[in-house]
XYZ file of C-alpha atoms in Angstrom:
654
model
C 7.347 23.249 10.078
C 7.614 22.300 6.427
C 4.615 20.438 5.053
C 4.147 18.544 1.838
C 0.778 20.229 1.383
C 2.219 23.652 2.184
C -0.402 24.197 4.848
C 2.154 26.056 6.906
C 1.689 28.989 4.548
C -1.671 29.754 6.152
C -1.116 32.059 9.101
C -4.271 30.912 10.835
C -3.435 27.278 10.139
C -0.403 27.289 12.426
C -1.316 25.633 15.672
C 1.535 25.251 18.087
C 1.250 21.988 19.905
C -0.552 20.052 17.137
C 0.798 16.521 17.318
C 2.757 15.094 14.390
C 2.594 11.333 13.781
C 4.976 9.085 11.882
C 3.618 8.117 8.478
C 5.379 4.730 8.547
C 3.771 3.659 11.843
C 0.406 5.441 11.793
C -2.323 2.824 12.100
C -0.288 0.367 14.124
C -1.611 -0.558 17.550
C -0.782 2.324 19.867
C -0.292 4.848 17.061
C -2.234 6.912 17.760
C -4.548 4.693 19.847
C -4.931 1.135 21.116
C -7.295 -0.536 18.649
C -9.116 -2.911 20.995
C -12.781 -2.411 20.088
C -15.158 -2.902 17.192
C -14.711 -0.991 13.932
C -17.021 1.834 15.019
C -15.330 2.087 18.415
C -11.891 2.251 16.789
C -12.969 5.054 14.443
C -14.404 7.011 17.365
C -11.158 6.503 19.270
C -8.825 7.577 16.444
C -10.640 10.839 15.607
C -10.175 11.989 19.183
C -6.481 12.459 18.330
C -7.208 14.510 15.208
C -7.835 18.220 14.814
C -11.500 19.006 14.143
C -11.744 20.992 10.899
C -14.757 23.304 10.770
C -14.965 24.530 7.193
C -13.858 21.629 5.055
C -17.192 20.153 4.062
C -20.884 20.852 3.826
C -23.298 21.045 6.744
C -23.750 17.914 8.813
C -20.311 16.543 7.949
C -17.434 16.354 10.422
C -13.777 16.271 9.450
C -10.536 15.698 11.347
C -6.947 16.161 10.166
C -3.694 14.446 11.157
C -0.203 15.749 10.387
C 1.963 12.808 9.247
C 5.756 12.993 8.901
C 7.033 10.917 5.974
C 10.674 11.714 6.721
C 12.544 14.408 8.600
C 15.518 15.102 6.311
C 14.534 16.619 3.999
C 11.314 17.557 5.805
C 8.258 15.996 4.183
C 4.751 15.859 5.634
C 1.338 14.778 4.395
C -2.058 15.379 5.944
C -4.643 12.664 6.513
C -8.271 13.752 6.622
C -11.015 11.606 8.142
C -14.453 12.785 7.034
C -17.605 11.477 8.699
C -20.575 11.621 6.333
C -24.041 11.011 7.765
C -26.842 9.673 5.602
C -29.751 12.105 5.825
C -32.354 11.345 3.209
C -36.022 10.490 2.889
C -37.093 7.002 1.924
C -37.979 8.209 -1.568
C -34.360 9.124 -2.342
C -32.640 6.337 -0.419
C -32.176 4.203 -3.517
C -30.066 6.947 -5.093
C -27.858 6.939 -2.004
C -27.208 3.199 -2.158
C -23.500 2.484 -2.544
C -22.715 1.601 -6.154
C -19.358 0.132 -5.128
C -21.133 -2.392 -2.879
C -23.460 -3.240 -5.751
C -20.615 -3.855 -8.198
C -18.609 -6.099 -5.861
C -21.593 -8.248 -4.825
C -22.564 -6.594 -1.537
C -25.754 -5.104 -2.952
C -27.826 -7.011 -0.390
C -26.283 -4.973 2.441
C -28.590 -2.391 3.956
C -27.630 1.251 3.719
C -25.551 2.376 6.691
C -26.103 5.519 8.752
C -22.554 6.785 8.238
C -19.593 6.679 5.911
C -16.021 7.434 6.915
C -13.738 8.813 4.210
C -9.951 8.537 4.663
C -8.152 10.945 2.338
C -4.580 11.904 1.543
C -5.133 14.927 -0.713
C -2.486 15.807 -3.250
C -0.724 19.145 -3.374
C -2.687 20.130 -6.473
C -5.975 19.130 -4.848
C -5.340 21.353 -1.865
C -4.118 24.210 -4.050
C -7.374 24.080 -6.001
C -9.403 24.449 -2.810
C -7.525 26.656 -0.398
C -6.546 30.260 -0.781
C -4.509 30.954 2.322
C -4.774 34.705 1.952
C -8.583 34.629 2.002
C -9.687 31.440 3.741
C -8.258 29.285 6.490
C -9.251 25.978 7.972
C -10.182 27.617 11.258
C -12.046 30.673 9.976
C -14.786 31.529 12.479
C -17.197 32.262 9.648
C -18.694 28.800 8.913
C -19.954 29.741 5.471
C -16.717 31.256 4.159
C -14.702 29.147 1.741
C -16.669 25.956 2.365
C -16.185 23.048 -0.047
C -16.598 19.288 -0.189
C -13.224 17.594 0.088
C -14.762 14.159 -0.593
C -16.030 15.128 -4.047
C -12.668 16.400 -5.280
C -10.570 14.339 -7.688
C -6.846 13.680 -7.768
C -6.260 12.524 -4.194
C -3.135 10.523 -3.394
C -5.413 8.083 -1.587
C -9.156 7.907 -1.014
C -10.785 5.090 0.906
C -14.267 4.909 2.362
C -15.807 2.706 5.056
C -19.428 2.077 5.889
C -20.297 1.962 9.564
C -20.665 -1.850 9.368
C -16.923 -2.203 8.678
C -17.125 -2.888 4.939
C -15.062 -0.513 2.825
C -13.764 0.426 -0.595
C -10.376 1.722 -1.718
C -11.396 4.224 -4.374
C -8.036 5.504 -5.599
C -4.286 5.160 -5.131
C -2.157 7.648 -7.046
C 1.524 6.905 -6.603
C 4.480 8.605 -8.244
C 3.475 7.624 -11.763
C -0.129 8.780 -11.230
C 0.516 12.235 -9.865
C 2.075 11.947 -6.407
C 5.639 13.241 -6.642
C 6.527 12.109 -3.133
C 4.873 8.771 -2.266
C 5.218 5.542 -4.223
C 2.241 3.275 -4.750
C 3.546 0.585 -2.404
C 4.012 3.153 0.402
C 0.401 4.277 0.047
C -0.835 0.669 0.024
C 1.161 -0.203 3.149
C -0.330 2.841 4.881
C -3.865 1.870 3.836
C -3.340 -1.751 4.871
C -2.198 -0.656 8.346
C -5.296 1.515 8.716
C -7.651 -1.305 7.724
C -5.936 -3.771 10.050
C -5.844 -1.362 12.992
C -9.455 -0.234 12.600
C -10.517 -3.887 12.314
C -12.317 -3.448 9.019
C -14.211 -6.511 7.841
C -13.832 -6.581 4.079
C -12.410 -4.017 1.679
C -12.883 -3.969 -2.083
C -11.174 -2.092 -4.887
C -11.574 -1.639 -8.614
C -8.187 -2.537 -10.093
C -7.556 -0.247 -13.057
C -3.882 0.326 -12.211
C -1.509 0.879 -15.110
C 2.200 1.412 -15.603
C 3.468 2.837 -18.873
C 0.234 1.838 -20.582
C 0.337 -1.759 -19.288
C -2.583 -3.120 -17.261
C -0.941 -4.339 -14.064
C -3.642 -6.912 -13.321
C -2.685 -8.630 -16.584
C 1.085 -8.178 -16.278
C 1.278 -9.307 -12.643
C -1.324 -11.989 -13.225
C 0.929 -13.642 -15.806
C 4.082 -13.130 -13.725
C 2.833 -13.996 -10.238
C -0.618 -15.526 -10.625
C -2.241 -12.569 -8.846
C -2.649 -8.803 -9.457
C -0.316 -6.136 -8.081
C -2.656 -5.590 -5.136
C -2.250 -9.270 -4.301
C 0.939 -8.316 -2.448
C -1.372 -7.022 0.291
C -3.798 -9.942 0.261
C -6.392 -8.676 -2.236
C -7.930 -11.554 -4.187
C -10.613 -12.220 -6.765
C -13.805 -10.551 -5.599
C -16.085 -10.433 -8.581
C -15.613 -10.548 -12.322
C -17.429 -8.560 -14.967
C -19.269 -10.098 -17.915
C -20.059 -13.291 -16.017
C -16.441 -14.158 -15.141
C -16.183 -16.256 -11.962
C -13.180 -17.369 -9.935
C -12.648 -20.812 -11.582
C -12.725 -19.208 -15.044
C -10.310 -16.498 -13.909
C -7.914 -19.051 -12.409
C -7.931 -21.173 -15.566
C -7.199 -18.097 -17.684
C -4.199 -17.247 -15.478
C -2.858 -20.813 -15.667
C -3.410 -21.045 -19.427
C -1.415 -17.924 -20.217
C 1.303 -18.636 -17.644
C 1.897 -22.154 -18.956
C 2.535 -21.325 -22.625
C 5.923 -22.893 -23.527
C 8.576 -20.359 -24.485
C 10.156 -22.706 -27.011
C 6.913 -22.996 -29.000
C 6.191 -19.281 -28.693
C 9.717 -18.416 -29.809
C 9.517 -20.747 -32.802
C 6.090 -19.410 -33.751
C 6.966 -15.721 -33.506
C 10.565 -15.741 -34.737
C 9.319 -16.203 -38.295
C 7.809 -12.716 -38.358
C 9.417 -10.982 -35.359
C 13.070 -11.656 -34.585
C 13.122 -9.006 -31.815
C 11.068 -11.243 -29.521
C 13.529 -14.100 -30.028
C 16.423 -11.796 -29.114
C 14.631 -10.686 -25.910
C 13.922 -14.306 -24.966
C 17.587 -15.244 -25.371
C 18.822 -12.149 -23.549
C 16.950 -12.898 -20.341
C 17.449 -16.639 -20.577
C 21.168 -15.925 -20.502
C 20.677 -13.712 -17.466
C 18.770 -16.275 -15.454
C 20.525 -18.837 -13.281
C 17.841 -21.397 -14.046
C 16.043 -22.488 -17.176
C 12.893 -20.526 -18.017
C 10.335 -22.817 -19.600
C 7.059 -20.894 -19.752
C 5.842 -17.393 -20.487
C 5.023 -17.015 -16.800
C 8.637 -17.851 -15.903
C 9.917 -15.131 -18.234
C 7.654 -12.338 -16.958
C 8.292 -13.383 -13.352
C 12.045 -13.210 -13.859
C 11.880 -9.838 -15.619
C 9.766 -8.232 -12.888
C 11.971 -9.691 -10.152
C 15.044 -8.378 -11.974
C 13.418 -4.948 -12.178
C 13.040 -4.849 -8.397
C 16.763 -5.607 -7.957
C 18.103 -3.130 -10.497
C 19.304 0.209 -9.143
C 17.503 3.274 -10.431
C 20.413 4.805 -12.329
C 23.096 2.168 -12.655
C 23.058 -0.873 -14.899
C 24.127 -4.459 -14.547
C 25.853 -6.906 -16.829
C 22.985 -8.205 -18.931
C 24.515 -11.630 -19.289
C 26.051 -11.898 -15.867
C 24.795 -10.271 -12.665
C 28.175 -10.733 -11.020
C 31.786 -10.663 -12.130
C 34.537 -13.196 -11.498
C 36.193 -12.382 -8.208
C 39.819 -11.444 -8.826
C 40.882 -10.221 -5.392
C 42.830 -13.363 -4.566
C 46.398 -14.711 -4.115
C 46.702 -15.716 -7.808
C 47.675 -13.292 -10.542
C 45.031 -12.200 -13.067
C 46.927 -14.013 -15.825
C 46.774 -17.354 -13.952
C 43.069 -16.873 -13.171
C 42.362 -16.124 -16.840
C 44.367 -19.162 -17.982
C 42.478 -21.465 -15.610
C 39.180 -20.000 -16.828
C 40.057 -20.737 -20.460
C 41.027 -24.303 -19.589
C 37.714 -24.923 -17.796
C 35.735 -23.487 -20.723
C 37.602 -25.741 -23.173
C 36.852 -28.739 -20.958
C 33.152 -27.847 -21.002
C 33.236 -27.454 -24.797
C 34.344 -31.078 -25.095
C 31.190 -32.055 -23.179
C 29.215 -30.808 -26.198
C 26.991 -28.450 -24.216
C 25.644 -31.105 -21.865
C 25.587 -30.815 -18.073
C 28.620 -32.320 -16.345
C 29.451 -32.600 -12.662
C 31.916 -30.302 -10.948
C 34.272 -33.233 -10.311
C 34.370 -34.139 -14.028
C 35.250 -30.563 -14.999
C 37.877 -30.378 -12.282
C 39.485 -33.683 -13.322
C 39.606 -32.644 -17.008
C 41.191 -29.272 -16.151
C 43.850 -30.852 -13.879
C 45.607 -32.219 -16.970
C 46.629 -28.606 -17.721
C 46.440 -26.830 -14.344
C 48.165 -28.546 -11.455
C 47.101 -26.045 -8.791
C 43.852 -27.557 -7.456
C 43.323 -24.554 -5.197
C 43.266 -22.281 -8.242
C 40.806 -24.595 -10.017
C 38.511 -24.684 -6.988
C 38.604 -20.895 -6.767
C 37.756 -20.377 -10.460
C 34.989 -23.014 -10.418
C 33.458 -21.285 -7.418
C 33.593 -17.849 -9.068
C 32.710 -18.851 -12.612
C 29.058 -19.832 -12.180
C 26.711 -17.948 -14.571
C 29.603 -15.916 -15.967
C 30.388 -14.946 -19.556
C 33.683 -16.003 -21.115
C 34.138 -15.198 -24.779
C 30.974 -16.172 -26.656
C 29.809 -18.553 -23.937
C 27.813 -18.341 -20.742
C 29.066 -20.763 -18.088
C 25.913 -21.992 -16.333
C 25.974 -23.634 -12.916
C 23.196 -25.289 -10.933
C 22.576 -27.964 -8.320
C 21.170 -31.219 -9.683
C 17.890 -31.674 -7.748
C 18.181 -35.478 -7.864
C 21.862 -36.174 -7.174
C 22.437 -32.938 -5.177
C 25.701 -32.528 -7.130
C 26.881 -29.207 -8.555
C 26.885 -29.288 -12.381
C 28.209 -27.015 -15.134
C 27.206 -26.403 -18.740
C 28.127 -24.034 -21.591
C 25.591 -21.977 -23.509
C 26.497 -20.278 -26.778
C 25.262 -16.662 -26.670
C 27.040 -15.364 -29.746
C 23.694 -15.017 -31.559
C 22.168 -13.032 -28.698
C 24.856 -10.322 -28.506
C 26.710 -10.632 -31.809
C 28.345 -7.212 -31.629
C 29.639 -7.431 -28.076
C 33.260 -7.697 -27.105
C 34.697 -10.613 -25.177
C 34.750 -10.348 -21.407
C 38.263 -9.552 -20.212
C 39.098 -10.761 -16.711
C 41.525 -8.377 -15.097
C 42.569 -7.590 -11.562
C 41.463 -3.966 -11.944
C 38.431 -4.044 -14.210
C 36.186 -6.283 -16.255
C 34.517 -4.970 -19.385
C 30.953 -6.270 -19.593
C 29.766 -7.289 -23.025
C 26.412 -5.575 -22.699
C 24.539 -3.703 -20.003
C 20.890 -3.720 -18.978
C 19.390 -0.615 -17.460
C 16.021 -0.293 -15.824
C 14.866 1.740 -18.817
C 15.864 -1.009 -21.258
C 14.265 -3.674 -19.081
C 10.964 -1.784 -18.979
C 11.102 -1.341 -22.753
C 11.544 -5.103 -23.172
C 8.656 -5.848 -20.797
C 6.417 -3.377 -22.641
C 7.425 -4.867 -25.995
C 6.519 -8.410 -24.928
C 3.320 -7.198 -23.286
C 2.252 -5.399 -26.429
C 3.117 -8.089 -28.972
C 2.136 -11.213 -27.011
C -0.557 -10.251 -24.504
C -2.276 -7.166 -25.847
C -2.103 -6.838 -29.621
C -2.055 -10.418 -30.840
C -1.308 -10.876 -34.511
C -2.827 -13.483 -36.802
C 0.084 -15.773 -35.971
C -1.289 -16.122 -32.422
C -4.825 -17.066 -33.455
C -4.267 -20.753 -34.093
C -3.386 -23.822 -32.056
C -2.346 -23.478 -28.449
C -1.867 -19.723 -28.884
C -5.551 -19.129 -29.640
C -6.100 -19.220 -25.857
C -4.084 -16.015 -25.360
C -6.709 -13.482 -26.574
C -9.514 -15.165 -24.626
C -7.450 -15.563 -21.442
C -6.280 -11.947 -21.697
C -9.844 -10.680 -21.947
C -10.942 -12.759 -18.938
C -8.097 -11.407 -16.796
C -8.841 -7.818 -17.829
C -12.523 -8.372 -17.054
C -11.581 -9.224 -13.458
C -11.251 -5.836 -11.814
C -13.026 -6.112 -8.469
C -10.731 -7.431 -5.746
C -11.533 -8.037 -2.078
C -9.473 -8.504 1.057
C -11.021 -10.037 4.167
C -9.344 -8.373 7.135
C -11.346 -10.154 9.821
C -13.416 -13.280 9.508
C -17.152 -12.922 10.101
C -16.147 -10.157 12.485
C -13.744 -9.592 15.314
C -14.715 -11.295 18.564
C -13.333 -8.340 20.480
C -16.109 -6.599 22.351
C -16.979 -2.954 22.478
C -14.413 -0.831 24.238
C -16.975 0.475 26.713
C -17.252 -2.970 28.319
C -13.697 -4.218 27.924
C -12.874 -3.579 31.574
C -15.520 -5.994 32.843
C -16.022 -9.720 32.476
C -18.126 -10.013 29.342
C -20.152 -12.517 27.372
C -20.044 -12.061 23.601
C -22.499 -13.195 20.923
C -22.782 -12.784 17.151
C -26.155 -11.331 16.255
C -28.077 -10.378 13.121
C -31.696 -9.498 12.366
C -34.557 -10.209 9.960
C -37.910 -8.504 9.494
C -41.116 -9.929 10.923
C -42.858 -9.097 7.642
C -40.709 -11.629 5.787
C -41.296 -15.366 5.707
C -38.730 -16.682 8.187
C -37.727 -19.743 6.146
C -37.327 -17.662 2.996
C -35.529 -14.853 4.852
C -32.992 -17.278 6.305
C -32.153 -18.512 2.801
C -31.279 -14.995 1.654
C -28.044 -13.224 2.603
C -28.483 -11.819 6.103
C -27.111 -8.495 7.357
C -23.537 -8.987 8.615
C -23.355 -10.282 12.154
C -22.543 -7.779 14.891
C -20.563 -8.668 18.011
C -22.769 -7.873 21.005
C -21.000 -7.542 24.353
C -22.911 -8.295 27.577
C -22.222 -8.652 31.255
C -22.127 -12.208 32.493
C -25.360 -11.735 34.459
C -27.269 -10.110 31.558
C -30.801 -11.230 30.727
C -32.389 -11.771 27.325
C -34.287 -8.478 27.682
C -30.948 -6.713 28.032
C -29.600 -8.680 25.062
C -32.515 -7.520 22.893
C -31.922 -3.910 23.942
C -28.244 -4.200 23.050
C -29.076 -5.724 19.647
C -31.544 -2.908 18.951
C -28.937 -0.313 19.933
C -26.231 -1.825 17.696
C -28.329 -2.242 14.563
C -30.037 1.128 14.947
C -26.603 2.740 15.162
C -25.325 0.972 12.062
C -28.209 0.869 9.545
C -30.398 3.705 8.343
C -33.298 1.355 7.592
C -33.287 0.066 11.163
C -33.317 3.384 13.011
C -36.696 2.400 14.555
C -36.118 -1.358 14.675
C -37.641 -3.235 17.618
C -36.540 -6.779 18.496
C -39.359 -9.206 19.273
C -38.146 -12.822 19.283
C -35.118 -14.993 18.571
C -35.148 -17.639 15.836
C -35.149 -21.230 17.167
C -34.783 -20.114 20.780
C -37.689 -20.115 23.252
C -36.723 -18.157 26.364
C -38.202 -15.643 28.768
C -36.968 -12.082 28.909
C -35.801 -12.500 32.488
C -33.730 -15.615 31.735
C -29.953 -15.292 31.918
C -28.142 -15.354 28.610
C -25.159 -17.229 30.009
C -26.129 -20.859 30.342
C -28.834 -20.650 27.674
C -26.472 -20.066 24.734
C -22.783 -20.652 24.171
C -20.089 -17.986 24.014
C -19.719 -16.728 20.434
C -22.933 -18.393 19.237
C -24.731 -16.888 16.251
C -28.282 -15.676 16.913
C -30.889 -14.320 14.486
C -33.395 -11.822 15.918
C -36.852 -11.166 14.471
C -38.135 -7.622 14.702
C -40.234 -4.909 13.137
C -39.856 -1.350 11.882
C -42.335 1.365 12.784
C -41.836 2.798 9.303
C -42.839 -0.552 7.770
C -39.757 -0.484 5.599
C -38.485 -3.809 4.313
C -35.092 -5.162 5.237
C -33.873 -5.164 1.632
C -32.613 -1.819 0.358
C -33.040 -2.804 -3.247
C -29.933 -1.049 -4.511
C -30.559 -2.191 -8.076
C -32.933 -0.347 -10.390
C -33.788 -3.168 -12.793
C -33.342 -6.799 -13.793
C -30.009 -7.788 -15.328
C -29.995 -10.933 -17.469
C -27.166 -10.777 -19.971
C -25.988 -13.262 -22.574
C -22.662 -13.586 -20.710
C -24.476 -14.925 -17.643
C -24.364 -11.770 -15.520
C -27.390 -11.371 -13.240
C -26.373 -8.162 -11.432
C -24.962 -4.774 -12.313
C -21.160 -5.095 -12.446
C -20.373 -1.495 -13.329
C -19.992 -2.089 -17.057
C -22.071 -0.274 -19.673
C -25.616 -1.644 -19.851
C -28.622 -1.115 -22.132
C -32.270 -1.870 -21.395
C -34.680 -3.585 -23.758
C -37.483 -1.177 -24.689
C -40.094 -3.935 -24.305
C -39.161 -6.224 -21.379
C -36.830 -3.641 -19.719
C -34.186 -6.292 -18.985
C -30.616 -4.931 -18.919
C -27.724 -6.391 -20.930
C -24.104 -5.385 -21.559
C -23.630 -3.296 -24.672
C -20.467 -5.290 -25.402
C -22.380 -8.561 -25.303
C -25.024 -7.309 -27.759
C -22.294 -5.707 -29.916
C -23.185 -2.062 -29.486
C -20.096 0.183 -29.782
C -19.291 2.378 -26.782
C -19.784 5.552 -28.780
C -23.279 4.603 -29.972
C -26.678 4.794 -28.252
C -29.441 3.250 -30.370
C -32.797 5.025 -30.328
C -34.590 1.675 -29.978
C -33.126 -1.526 -28.581
C -34.799 -4.940 -28.487
C -33.265 -7.962 -26.821
C -33.010 -11.214 -28.769
C -36.023 -12.813 -27.064
C -38.339 -9.871 -27.706
C -37.126 -9.536 -31.261
C -37.859 -13.231 -31.924
C -41.355 -12.869 -30.448
C -42.104 -9.889 -32.707
C -40.903 -11.794 -35.765
C -43.022 -14.786 -34.761
C -46.149 -12.693 -34.201
C -45.703 -10.879 -37.506
C -45.655 -14.237 -39.310
C -49.047 -15.244 -37.914
C -52.000 -14.938 -40.326
């Protein structure tokens, strides 16, 4: 069997009877398993269909592989690895094990989970760097031979990680442009989205640093569509860096999208005529008027998705006049010229179809021919003119108008309508389109000149920076959590509750004001008592969180019941309950993932993953960008503004 990762070259790797799954359906319900439990239950169920790999990772880590067929002809396969990583650390080192990705996206209050599950599609180069089929195989009986950590390797096609509470992070997607020579970015994202949906993940974050030909896609797609590229799969604003919040981000998007093209064209044409030519080129292509910068980028990206990879289209006319009809080409051409002359007399204003038809009937008596040409002529080039056609939104009447494009394509030849061929004036290829997009991106969005620093255009640099500072995106796959119970009780009549916990050592009123651990769905029999409920809550939270491995439930907030009382009848189905308990280790409920206080000039109060520097006196952290320290410099001594002012004040005292 041919494999994308060339694993078939290992003699010991060949396992007759290993199941091969379809890449395009893997993760859907029933492929390979019915996903009808909680996140942890679904992960346990899916790995039962994988092949247990012995020597892929370090001790205490389990790994399973799945052969996935991308397509059969030509044969192409990828391998999915699921790696279960258990947290085994003393309390003194637990802070170092706290997930930095959770901290950056605003989930720093979550307690550290007992397990992580890594989902990896390694690239061909990644596997080649690790495996030597002549010396080491996956199934070598010697457990110490050729061992390596697959999770720590770089260059994967895809790497996502989940905590055992169902929160996850997509760490990398490397499509064709980023190293994968077989899978496109959208194929990888669709695969990942199916996995998250099937496993019933809660929330998934990502750090959007995606680029295409040097262009930041979160900026390009933000201007074109109002959301980043990952927004196609439901990822939205999660958290901004440098104090950016969602209202600020949304206003920046709207500000840059709404810049009028006519003003921008007038402003830039003085120093850069190329931009004016690009504006006119794509305005001629569009079947509707493009008013704003957002309209232009949206049209160009939509056009890119419709263009074939190798062929080109008529840059001023996506379609040609249909000539396969009962009239001769000469009669069709004559009728076309008559209609264009009639539109010229309208002095480039919009006129109804009936007006054009009536004016042309003075020269062409065949109304059938006129109707045919009017139907085929919409958004078509004739001579130096583009015949535009659109439906009036008020009167619902079809209208026509001429647009002079002689200044856009001055060196092009006239379009010749012929029964056998039509010579287009100019052609647009995908390569040319991408060059035009990159040119506009560079000269309008990225490298603004002095001409864009005044008036309405002064908002462009600020809005661009805000959009680029918004990198952390989040998708909520389930609401608070799925109300589906655990798979081990799905065959019985069950009673389900949403439960979370707080520590007895905390003040209850204060603890309830803080973010609580995510609620877990606890599944009980209908005749279960509150003692059984407490045992089930203990079991669930001990299984999920490392801090709560010895947690003991004592009471329930705002609920006075006996342990022998029945749960059903005392609380409602799906009700949220908060349990108070204690840890034998006397460890607080808060992991404290942060290592210091962040209080930056931009308003940031938490670590957002950007470069920080600590004041040598008060030890408060601030962004180096906000205090104007270059990235390549590390000052020997740094004082924040407040401490510096205090020192100056004290030195002035007698």
